[in-house]
Backbone as JSON Lines, residues from 0, in Angstrom:
{"i":0,"aa":"M","n":[89.16,98.88,98.54],"ca":[90.11,98.82,97.85],"c":[91.4,99.97,97.38]}
{"i":1,"aa":"E","n":[92.95,99.47,97.36],"ca":[93.41,100.82,96.67],"c":[94.49,99.94,95.77]}
{"i":2,"aa":"L","n":[94.34,101.4,94.73],"ca":[95.44,100.66,93.88],"c":[96.7,100.38,94.03]}
{"i":3,"aa":"V","n":[97.47,99.95,94.24],"ca":[98.34,99.36,94.3],"c":[100.22,99.39,93.26]}
{"i":4,"aa":"A","n":[99.8,99.44,91.9],"ca":[99.89,99.38,90.52],"c":[99.27,99.45,89.94]}
{"i":5,"aa":"L","n":[100.08,100.5,88.43],"ca":[99.67,100.49,87.04],"c":[100.84,99.97,85.9]}
{"i":6,"aa":"G","n":[100.2,99.64,85.09],"ca":[100.93,99.41,83.96],"c":[100.25,99.36,82.53]}
{"i":7,"aa":"I","n":[100.8,99.22,81.45],"ca":[101.0,99.65,79.96],"c":[101.85,98.84,79.13]}
{"i":8,"aa":"A","n":[100.12,98.63,78.34],"ca":[101.26,97.0,77.52],"c":[101.57,97.97,76.18]}
{"i":9,"aa":"D","n":[102.47,98.66,75.82],"ca":[102.56,99.43,74.79],"c":[103.62,98.95,73.72]}
{"i":10,"aa":"Q","n":[104.42,97.71,74.15],"ca":[105.44,97.08,72.85],"c":[105.13,95.87,72.11]}
{"i":11,"aa":"P","n":[105.29,96.85,70.64],"ca":[105.24,95.69,69.65],"c":[105.07,94.1,70.5]}
{"i":12,"aa":"R","n":[104.51,93.23,70.07],"ca":[104.47,92.03,70.18],"c":[104.43,91.88,71.29]}
{"i":13,"aa":"S","n":[103.89,92.38,72.51],"ca":[104.2,91.59,73.83],"c":[103.13,91.61,74.36]}
{"i":14,"aa":"F","n":[102.88,90.66,75.64],"ca":[102.36,90.82,76.28],"c":[101.97,91.24,77.67]}
{"i":15,"aa":"L","n":[103.31,91.76,78.16],"ca":[104.33,92.28,79.34],"c":[103.52,93.51,79.22]}
{"i":16,"aa":"T","n":[103.21,93.82,81.01],"ca":[102.94,95.33,81.04],"c":[104.24,95.84,81.4]}
{"i":17,"aa":"R","n":[105.02,97.31,81.49],"ca":[105.32,97.85,81.92],"c":[104.64,98.92,83.2]}
{"i":18,"aa":"E","n":[105.58,99.0,84.29],"ca":[105.0,99.87,85.61],"c":[104.76,101.21,84.94]}
{"i":19,"aa":"L","n":[103.87,102.08,85.33],"ca":[103.55,103.53,85.44],"c":[103.22,103.79,86.37]}
{"i":20,"aa":"P","n":[103.77,105.16,86.93],"ca":[103.47,105.81,88.34],"c":[101.78,106.48,88.35]}
{"i":21,"aa":"L","n":[101.92,106.82,86.95],"ca":[100.49,107.24,87.37],"c":[99.48,106.8,85.56]}
{"i":22,"aa":"A","n":[98.4,106.1,85.15],"ca":[97.75,106.26,84.15],"c":[96.67,107.46,83.97]}
{"i":23,"aa":"V","n":[97.05,108.07,82.6],"ca":[95.7,109.1,81.92],"c":[94.89,108.53,80.89]}
{"i":24,"aa":"L","n":[93.67,108.23,81.75],"ca":[92.4,107.64,81.24],"c":[91.41,108.51,80.46]}
{"i":25,"aa":"S","n":[91.94,107.99,78.7],"ca":[90.48,108.6,78.13],"c":[89.45,107.89,78.29]}
{"i":26,"aa":"Y","n":[87.71,108.81,76.95],"ca":[87.42,107.72,77.1],"c":[87.71,106.04,76.14]}
{"i":27,"aa":"A","n":[88.71,106.44,75.28],"ca":[89.33,105.42,74.68],"c":[90.24,104.6,75.5]}
{"i":28,"aa":"G","n":[89.96,104.83,76.77],"ca":[91.15,104.11,77.79],"c":[92.29,104.55,78.05]}
{"i":29,"aa":"L","n":[93.47,103.42,78.33],"ca":[95.01,104.15,78.35],"c":[95.79,104.13,77.08]}
{"i":30,"aa":"E","n":[96.01,105.41,76.62],"ca":[96.67,105.54,75.43],"c":[97.68,105.25,75.18]}
{"i":31,"aa":"G","n":[97.73,104.14,73.86],"ca":[99.02,104.0,74.22],"c":[99.21,102.08,74.61]}
{"i":32,"aa":"D","n":[98.17,101.71,74.93],"ca":[98.34,100.88,75.41],"c":[97.35,99.64,74.23]}
{"i":33,"aa":"R","n":[97.67,98.63,74.64],"ca":[97.31,97.74,73.56],"c":[95.75,97.45,73.09]}
{"i":34,"aa":"H","n":[95.18,97.81,74.45],"ca":[93.58,97.51,74.22],"c":[92.6,98.68,74.04]}
{"i":35,"aa":"A","n":[93.78,99.68,73.87],"ca":[92.97,101.36,73.98],"c":[91.89,101.34,72.23]}
{"i":36,"aa":"G","n":[91.17,102.03,72.69],"ca":[90.29,102.51,71.2],"c":[89.08,102.42,71.78]}
{"i":37,"aa":"L","n":[88.01,103.55,71.39],"ca":[87.06,103.49,71.47],"c":[86.23,101.99,70.6]}
{"i":38,"aa":"T","n":[86.57,101.61,70.04],"ca":[86.21,100.77,69.07],"c":[87.23,99.15,69.02]}
{"i":39,"aa":"L","n":[86.91,98.3,68.67],"ca":[87.69,97.32,68.29],"c":[86.56,96.08,66.93]}
{"i":40,"aa":"K","n":[87.94,95.46,66.68],"ca":[87.64,94.22,65.78],"c":[87.43,92.78,66.49]}
{"i":41,"aa":"A","n":[85.79,92.68,65.76],"ca":[85.36,91.14,66.76],"c":[86.52,90.56,65.91]}
{"i":42,"aa":"G","n":[86.36,89.47,67.71],"ca":[87.38,88.06,67.11],"c":[86.91,87.25,67.69]}
{"i":43,"aa":"V","n":[87.45,86.43,68.59],"ca":[87.21,85.05,68.96],"c":[86.31,84.72,70.01]}
{"i":44,"aa":"R","n":[86.12,86.29,70.3],"ca":[85.42,86.65,72.21],"c":[83.96,87.18,71.33]}
{"i":45,"aa":"Q","n":[83.89,87.53,70.52],"ca":[82.74,88.17,69.72],"c":[81.99,87.04,68.78]}
{"i":46,"aa":"Q","n":[81.64,86.14,69.33],"ca":[81.38,85.36,68.54],"c":[79.99,85.38,68.06]}
{"i":47,"aa":"H","n":[79.01,86.13,68.67],"ca":[77.72,87.15,68.05],"c":[77.56,87.53,66.9]}
{"i":48,"aa":"V","n":[78.66,87.9,66.69],"ca":[78.8,89.1,65.17],"c":[80.16,88.71,64.33]}
{"i":49,"aa":"P","n":[80.06,88.29,62.62],"ca":[81.21,88.01,61.69],"c":[82.25,88.58,62.2]}
{"i":50,"aa":"K","n":[83.17,87.76,62.08],"ca":[84.92,88.2,62.8],"c":[85.45,89.73,61.75]}
{"i":51,"aa":"G","n":[86.04,90.69,62.76],"ca":[86.15,91.51,61.94],"c":[84.93,93.04,61.89]}
{"i":52,"aa":"T","n":[83.85,92.29,62.48],"ca":[82.56,93.24,62.66],"c":[83.23,94.51,63.25]}
{"i":53,"aa":"E","n":[82.82,96.1,63.44],"ca":[83.81,96.62,64.61],"c":[82.23,96.8,65.56]}
{"i":54,"aa":"L","n":[83.11,97.21,66.86],"ca":[82.21,97.04,67.95],"c":[82.79,98.1,68.68]}
{"i":55,"aa":"R","n":[82.06,98.17,69.95],"ca":[82.74,99.13,71.03],"c":[83.16,98.74,71.45]}
{"i":56,"aa":"N","n":[84.76,99.24,72.13],"ca":[85.49,98.19,72.9],"c":[85.12,98.37,74.55]}
{"i":57,"aa":"T","n":[85.08,97.03,75.37],"ca":[84.37,96.97,76.42],"c":[85.34,96.38,77.31]}
{"i":58,"aa":"R","n":[86.54,96.17,76.67],"ca":[88.2,95.4,77.06],"c":[89.47,96.08,77.14]}
{"i":59,"aa":"Q","n":[88.63,97.48,77.14],"ca":[90.37,98.46,77.57],"c":[90.63,98.75,78.34]}
{"i":60,"aa":"L","n":[90.51,97.85,79.48],"ca":[91.75,97.61,80.66],"c":[91.27,96.64,81.42]}
{"i":61,"aa":"S","n":[92.78,95.85,81.79],"ca":[92.54,94.46,82.58],"c":[92.6,95.23,84.13]}
{"i":62,"aa":"L","n":[92.22,94.66,84.83],"ca":[92.29,94.89,86.27],"c":[92.19,93.25,87.15]}
{"i":63,"aa":"V","n":[93.58,93.39,88.13],"ca":[93.71,92.02,89.05],"c":[93.94,92.21,90.16]}
{"i":64,"aa":"S","n":[93.59,91.4,91.03],"ca":[94.32,91.7,92.54],"c":[94.97,90.94,93.65]}
{"i":65,"aa":"E","n":[95.85,91.36,93.99],"ca":[96.94,90.78,95.2],"c":[96.33,89.72,95.55]}
{"i":66,"aa":"E","n":[95.15,89.45,95.96],"ca":[94.6,88.76,96.92],"c":[94.29,87.25,96.04]}
{"i":67,"aa":"E","n":[93.83,87.03,94.4],"ca":[93.61,86.48,93.66],"c":[95.1,85.98,93.2]}
{"i":68,"aa":"L","n":[95.85,86.94,92.97],"ca":[97.15,86.14,92.2],"c":[97.66,85.48,93.39]}
{"i":69,"aa":"A","n":[98.08,86.01,93.93],"ca":[98.31,84.85,95.1],"c":[97.73,83.49,95.48]}
{"i":70,"aa":"L","n":[96.16,83.07,95.46],"ca":[95.65,81.78,95.04],"c":[96.2,81.46,94.07]}
{"i":71,"aa":"I","n":[96.11,82.19,93.1],"ca":[96.61,81.81,91.55],"c":[98.07,81.05,91.87]}
{"i":72,"aa":"A","n":[99.35,81.59,92.25],"ca":[100.62,81.49,92.34],"c":[100.64,80.26,92.95]}
{"i":73,"aa":"K","n":[99.37,80.17,94.34],"ca":[99.58,78.83,95.55],"c":[99.51,77.75,94.43]}
{"i":74,"aa":"D","n":[98.19,77.56,93.43],"ca":[97.9,76.6,93.29],"c":[98.81,76.03,91.84]}
{"i":75,"aa":"L","n":[99.86,77.02,91.39],"ca":[100.5,76.72,90.53],"c":[101.79,76.05,90.87]}
{"i":76,"aa":"G","n":[102.22,76.36,92.37],"ca":[103.51,75.94,93.34],"c":[104.09,77.0,92.91]}
{"i":77,"aa":"L","n":[104.46,78.58,92.62],"ca":[104.94,79.36,92.65],"c":[104.99,79.92,93.66]}
{"i":78,"aa":"A","n":[106.26,81.04,94.18],"ca":[106.21,81.95,95.44],"c":[105.24,83.38,95.12]}
{"i":79,"aa":"R","n":[104.88,83.05,94.2],"ca":[104.21,84.89,93.27],"c":[104.04,84.41,92.4]}
{"i":80,"aa":"L","n":[102.98,85.6,91.76],"ca":[103.22,85.4,90.17],"c":[102.7,87.41,89.3]}
{"i":81,"aa":"D","n":[103.94,87.71,89.38],"ca":[103.68,88.75,88.92],"c":[102.76,89.36,87.62]}
{"i":82,"aa":"W","n":[102.1,90.52,88.54],"ca":[100.96,91.39,88.04],"c":[100.94,91.52,86.18]}
{"i":83,"aa":"R","n":[102.39,92.14,85.81],"ca":[102.58,92.15,85.23],"c":[102.25,90.74,83.6]}
{"i":84,"aa":"W","n":[103.11,89.84,83.94],"ca":[103.04,88.83,83.56],"c":[102.0,88.88,82.66]}
{"i":85,"aa":"L","n":[100.75,89.3,83.7],"ca":[99.43,89.0,82.41],"c":[99.27,89.96,81.67]}
{"i":86,"aa":"G","n":[99.65,90.78,81.54],"ca":[99.27,91.67,80.59],"c":[98.04,93.08,81.59]}
{"i":87,"aa":"A","n":[98.34,93.03,82.58],"ca":[96.94,93.87,83.3],"c":[97.7,94.99,83.59]}
{"i":88,"aa":"N","n":[96.52,96.14,83.36],"ca":[96.92,97.3,83.25],"c":[96.82,98.0,85.12]}
{"i":89,"aa":"V","n":[95.31,97.33,86.0],"ca":[95.72,97.9,87.43],"c":[95.92,96.56,88.35]}
{"i":90,"aa":"L","n":[96.32,97.41,89.36],"ca":[96.51,96.05,90.95],"c":[96.23,96.88,91.48]}
{"i":91,"aa":"V","n":[95.09,95.98,91.97],"ca":[94.58,96.32,93.53],"c":[94.9,95.58,94.25]}
{"i":92,"aa":"R","n":[94.51,95.71,95.78],"ca":[94.92,95.03,97.29],"c":[93.64,95.63,97.96]}
{"i":93,"aa":"G","n":[93.19,94.53,98.09],"ca":[91.83,94.84,99.23],"c":[90.88,94.14,98.66]}
{"i":94,"aa":"A","n":[90.75,93.29,97.65],"ca":[89.53,93.07,97.23],"c":[90.17,91.37,96.46]}
{"i":95,"aa":"P","n":[89.62,90.62,97.53],"ca":[90.19,89.35,97.61],"c":[88.95,88.45,96.53]}
{"i":96,"aa":"S","n":[88.05,89.21,95.88],"ca":[86.83,88.38,95.08],"c":[86.47,89.47,94.05]}
{"i":97,"aa":"L","n":[87.59,90.06,93.69],"ca":[87.09,91.26,92.63],"c":[86.8,90.54,90.76]}
{"i":98,"aa":"T","n":[87.17,89.29,90.7],"ca":[86.76,88.66,89.38],"c":[85.05,87.99,89.91]}
{"i":99,"aa":"R","n":[84.73,88.2,90.68],"ca":[83.44,87.89,91.09],"c":[82.3,89.29,90.62]}
{"i":100,"aa":"L","n":[82.92,90.34,90.62],"ca":[82.25,91.94,90.62],"c":[81.16,91.35,89.77]}
{"i":101,"aa":"A","n":[80.06,91.95,89.52],"ca":[79.26,91.5,88.96],"c":[79.45,92.97,87.56]}
{"i":102,"aa":"P","n":[79.22,92.43,86.12],"ca":[79.3,93.19,85.06],"c":[78.6,94.38,85.5]}
{"i":103,"aa":"G","n":[79.1,95.37,85.28],"ca":[78.0,96.45,85.47],"c":[78.2,97.28,86.47]}
{"i":104,"aa":"T","n":[79.3,96.7,87.12],"ca":[79.42,97.61,88.5],"c":[80.45,99.03,88.17]}
{"i":105,"aa":"R","n":[80.91,99.72,88.7],"ca":[81.48,100.83,88.66],"c":[82.59,101.17,89.48]}
{"i":106,"aa":"L","n":[83.59,101.48,89.18],"ca":[84.56,101.33,90.31],"c":[85.29,102.76,89.99]}
{"i":107,"aa":"V","n":[85.49,102.94,91.19],"ca":[84.95,104.72,91.16],"c":[86.66,105.17,92.06]}
{"i":108,"aa":"A","n":[86.92,106.04,91.53],"ca":[88.54,106.05,91.67],"c":[88.9,107.36,92.77]}
{"i":109,"aa":"S","n":[89.26,107.3,93.66],"ca":[89.18,108.51,94.67],"c":[89.61,110.24,93.88]}
{"i":110,"aa":"S","n":[90.78,109.57,92.23],"ca":[90.79,110.79,91.27],"c":[89.3,111.33,91.24]}
{"i":111,"aa":"G","n":[88.89,110.42,90.45],"ca":[87.04,110.8,89.87],"c":[86.62,110.15,88.58]}
{"i":112,"aa":"A","n":[88.29,109.16,88.41],"ca":[87.55,108.48,87.1],"c":[87.18,107.42,87.07]}
{"i":113,"aa":"V","n":[86.1,106.71,86.42],"ca":[85.29,105.74,86.59],"c":[85.27,104.68,85.91]}
{"i":114,"aa":"L","n":[85.58,103.57,86.11],"ca":[85.35,102.59,85.74],"c":[84.23,101.53,85.43]}
{"i":115,"aa":"V","n":[83.81,100.8,84.14],"ca":[82.47,100.41,84.5],"c":[82.84,98.54,83.98]}
{"i":116,"aa":"I","n":[82.74,97.77,85.06],"ca":[83.09,96.34,84.31],"c":[82.54,95.56,83.71]}
{"i":117,"aa":"D","n":[83.3,95.05,82.69],"ca":[82.61,94.35,81.12],"c":[81.99,92.72,82.06]}
{"i":118,"aa":"G","n":[83.43,92.43,82.7],"ca":[82.71,90.95,83.21],"c":[84.48,90.6,83.52]}
{"i":119,"aa":"E","n":[84.28,88.93,83.29],"ca":[85.39,88.28,84.21],"c":[86.41,88.81,82.61]}
{"i":120,"aa":"N","n":[87.98,88.52,83.13],"ca":[89.08,88.17,82.21],"c":[88.92,86.76,82.21]}
{"i":121,"aa":"E","n":[88.75,86.13,80.99],"ca":[88.75,84.72,81.13],"c":[90.65,84.5,80.92]}
{"i":122,"aa":"P","n":[91.01,83.11,81.67],"ca":[91.92,82.72,81.56],"c":[92.56,82.22,80.27]}
{"i":123,"aa":"C","n":[93.66,82.57,79.82],"ca":[93.93,81.99,78.32],"c":[95.42,81.38,78.49]}
{"i":124,"aa":"R","n":[95.37,80.86,77.84],"ca":[96.62,79.79,77.56],"c":[98.46,80.85,77.47]}
{"i":125,"aa":"K","n":[97.91,82.02,76.36],"ca":[98.47,83.2,76.17],"c":[99.35,83.72,77.56]}
{"i":126,"aa":"A","n":[98.55,83.88,78.51],"ca":[98.86,85.03,79.85],"c":[99.77,83.63,80.24]}
{"i":127,"aa":"G","n":[99.27,82.23,80.48],"ca":[99.74,81.52,81.03],"c":[101.25,80.67,80.39]}
{"i":128,"aa":"R","n":[101.38,81.3,78.83],"ca":[102.95,80.8,78.69],"c":[103.58,82.07,78.83]}
{"i":129,"aa":"A","n":[102.87,83.49,78.92],"ca":[104.07,84.56,79.17],"c":[104.38,84.03,80.91]}
{"i":130,"aa":"I","n":[103.75,83.61,81.92],"ca":[104.28,83.21,82.96],"c":[105.02,82.14,83.06]}
{"i":131,"aa":"A","n":[104.96,81.03,82.15],"ca":[105.9,80.1,82.17],"c":[107.6,80.35,81.52]}
{"i":132,"aa":"D","n":[107.02,81.27,80.48],"ca":[108.48,81.56,80.23],"c":[109.46,82.44,81.09]}
{"i":133,"aa":"A","n":[108.35,83.71,82.11],"ca":[109.1,84.22,82.97],"c":[109.76,83.41,83.78]}
{"i":134,"aa":"V","n":[109.23,82.37,84.19],"ca":[109.64,81.73,85.72],"c":[110.79,80.45,85.29]}
{"i":135,"aa":"G","n":[110.74,80.24,83.9],"ca":[111.64,79.21,82.8],"c":[110.5,78.03,83.25]}
{"i":136,"aa":"A","n":[109.24,78.07,83.22],"ca":[108.45,76.25,83.48],"c":[108.26,75.42,81.94]}
{"i":137,"aa":"D","n":[107.82,74.67,81.53],"ca":[107.35,74.75,80.9],"c":[106.08,74.47,79.86]}
{"i":138,"aa":"E","n":[105.64,74.33,78.72],"ca":[104.41,74.67,78.4],"c":[103.11,73.74,79.12]}
{"i":139,"aa":"A","n":[103.61,73.18,80.48],"ca":[102.22,72.2,80.7],"c":[101.71,73.8,81.64]}
{"i":140,"aa":"L","n":[102.69,74.48,82.13],"ca":[102.09,75.23,83.23],"c":[101.22,76.11,82.28]}
{"i":141,"aa":"A","n":[101.17,76.77,80.83],"ca":[100.16,77.22,80.63],"c":[99.32,76.68,80.69]}
{"i":142,"aa":"S","n":[98.73,75.84,80.88],"ca":[97.55,74.74,80.37],"c":[97.39,74.98,82.3]}
{"i":143,"aa":"R","n":[97.98,74.48,82.66],"ca":[97.52,74.62,84.11],"c":[97.04,76.1,84.74]}
{"i":144,"aa":"F","n":[97.89,76.76,83.94],"ca":[97.27,78.62,84.34],"c":[96.0,78.55,84.15]}
{"i":145,"aa":"V","n":[94.87,78.23,83.15],"ca":[93.77,78.23,82.66],"c":[92.99,78.07,83.56]}
{"i":146,"aa":"K","n":[93.54,76.23,84.56],"ca":[92.76,75.69,85.21],"c":[92.92,76.77,86.95]}
{"i":147,"aa":"A","n":[93.87,76.67,87.1],"ca":[93.99,77.92,88.42],"c":[93.41,79.52,88.56]}
{"i":148,"aa":"A","n":[93.89,79.92,87.35],"ca":[92.89,81.62,87.01],"c":[91.57,81.45,87.06]}
{"i":149,"aa":"H","n":[90.94,80.28,87.0],"ca":[89.28,80.21,86.48],"c":[88.63,80.73,88.21]}
{"i":150,"aa":"Q","n":[87.93,82.05,87.39],"ca":[87.09,83.05,88.22],"c":[88.08,83.7,89.3]}
{"i":151,"aa":"R","n":[90.05,83.55,89.15],"ca":[90.4,84.66,90.04],"c":[91.57,85.87,88.77]}
{"i":152,"aa":"R","n":[90.94,85.41,87.64],"ca":[92.04,85.89,86.44],"c":[91.47,87.94,86.83]}
{"i":153,"aa":"G","n":[90.64,88.01,87.36],"ca":[90.45,89.73,87.44],"c":[89.35,90.0,86.25]}
{"i":154,"aa":"L","n":[89.46,91.19,85.83],"ca":[88.65,91.4,84.92],"c":[88.58,92.66,83.62]}
{"i":155,"aa":"V","n":[87.79,92.73,83.42],"ca":[87.83,93.64,81.61],"c":[86.99,95.07,81.96]}
{"i":156,"aa":"A","n":[87.32,95.97,81.64],"ca":[86.92,97.61,82.2],"c":[86.75,98.23,81.23]}
{"i":157,"aa":"W","n":[85.9,99.15,81.01],"ca":[85.84,100.54,80.0],"c":[85.7,101.55,81.3]}
{"i":158,"aa":"V","n":[86.39,102.96,80.75],"ca":[86.21,103.9,80.8],"c":[85.05,104.66,80.88]}
{"i":159,"aa":"E","n":[84.07,105.14,82.22],"ca":[82.81,106.14,81.62],"c":[83.59,107.4,82.24]}
{"i":160,"aa":"R","n":[84.16,107.73,83.02],"ca":[84.88,109.05,83.04],"c":[86.37,109.25,83.1]}
{"i":161,"aa":"P","n":[87.05,109.8,82.15],"ca":[88.19,109.86,82.01],"c":[88.76,110.21,83.19]}
{"i":162,"aa":"G","n":[90.11,110.67,83.86],"ca":[90.39,110.88,84.72],"c":[92.16,110.2,84.39]}
{"i":163,"aa":"L","n":[92.61,110.34,86.09],"ca":[93.54,110.2,86.27],"c":[93.8,109.04,87.03]}
{"i":164,"aa":"L","n":[94.53,108.02,87.21],"ca":[94.87,106.9,88.16],"c":[96.09,107.01,88.68]}
{"i":165,"aa":"R","n":[96.06,106.95,89.96],"ca":[97.47,107.06,90.75],"c":[97.73,105.69,91.8]}
{"i":166,"aa":"V","n":[99.02,105.46,91.91],"ca":[99.34,104.74,92.67],"c":[99.14,105.06,94.06]}
{"i":167,"aa":"G","n":[97.95,104.17,94.75],"ca":[97.72,105.04,96.37],"c":[96.25,105.51,96.31]}
{"i":168,"aa":"D","n":[95.75,105.77,94.74],"ca":[94.65,105.72,94.88],"c":[93.52,104.99,96.34]}
{"i":169,"aa":"A","n":[92.45,105.59,96.47],"ca":[91.09,104.86,97.24],"c":[90.4,104.07,95.36]}
{"i":170,"aa":"V","n":[89.55,102.99,95.65],"ca":[88.35,102.48,94.75],"c":[87.3,102.35,95.46]}
{"i":171,"aa":"A","n":[86.68,102.79,95.49],"ca":[84.81,101.99,95.42],"c":[84.5,101.28,94.34]}
{"i":172,"aa":"A","n":[84.0,100.12,94.67],"ca":[83.23,99.43,93.71],"c":[81.51,100.1,93.88]}
{"i":173,"aa":"V","n":[81.09,100.05,93.19],"ca":[79.16,101.21,93.49],"c":[78.68,100.0,92.47]}
{"i":174,"aa":"A","n":[77.76,99.2,92.93],"ca":[77.0,98.39,92.54],"c":[76.02,99.31,91.1]}
{"i":175,"aa":"R","n":[75.26,98.39,89.89],"ca":[74.72,99.16,89.22],"c":[73.11,99.58,89.46]}
């Protein structure tokens, strides 16, 4: 795989990411990003514990692939689907089945940084609404996105080894 683009969601009340030339990763993720932190408060995705319980943050970064975004765009009847509309931090090329990589797989960047896949980033209407807003479509697109993005929405991961990610870096997937 190759890193094609990097982004950060650091604007209050905004789901969208803005592009970065490089990403400095710490054990807390991408400093300043809305998902950065060593821990998080349990919410709707962590129903095994009471809401608000402090847990290790395994959703520090969101990764998507050009190939899967092209399939989603096609299913939605869009010319393209911009990765930034999904709040993604990392866009890769050369991973047509990125979302199907198993939890626990390590993504080792040529820079030395290592990410550990937590699992699929489940499609949601919030991302669908961001897409609908960006293309001037109605609310129905948000619902259609959830279906079109099933097992194509990308992954969430956490930082195992801090370091830099740069556009153009090679990334290898290493099974656990």
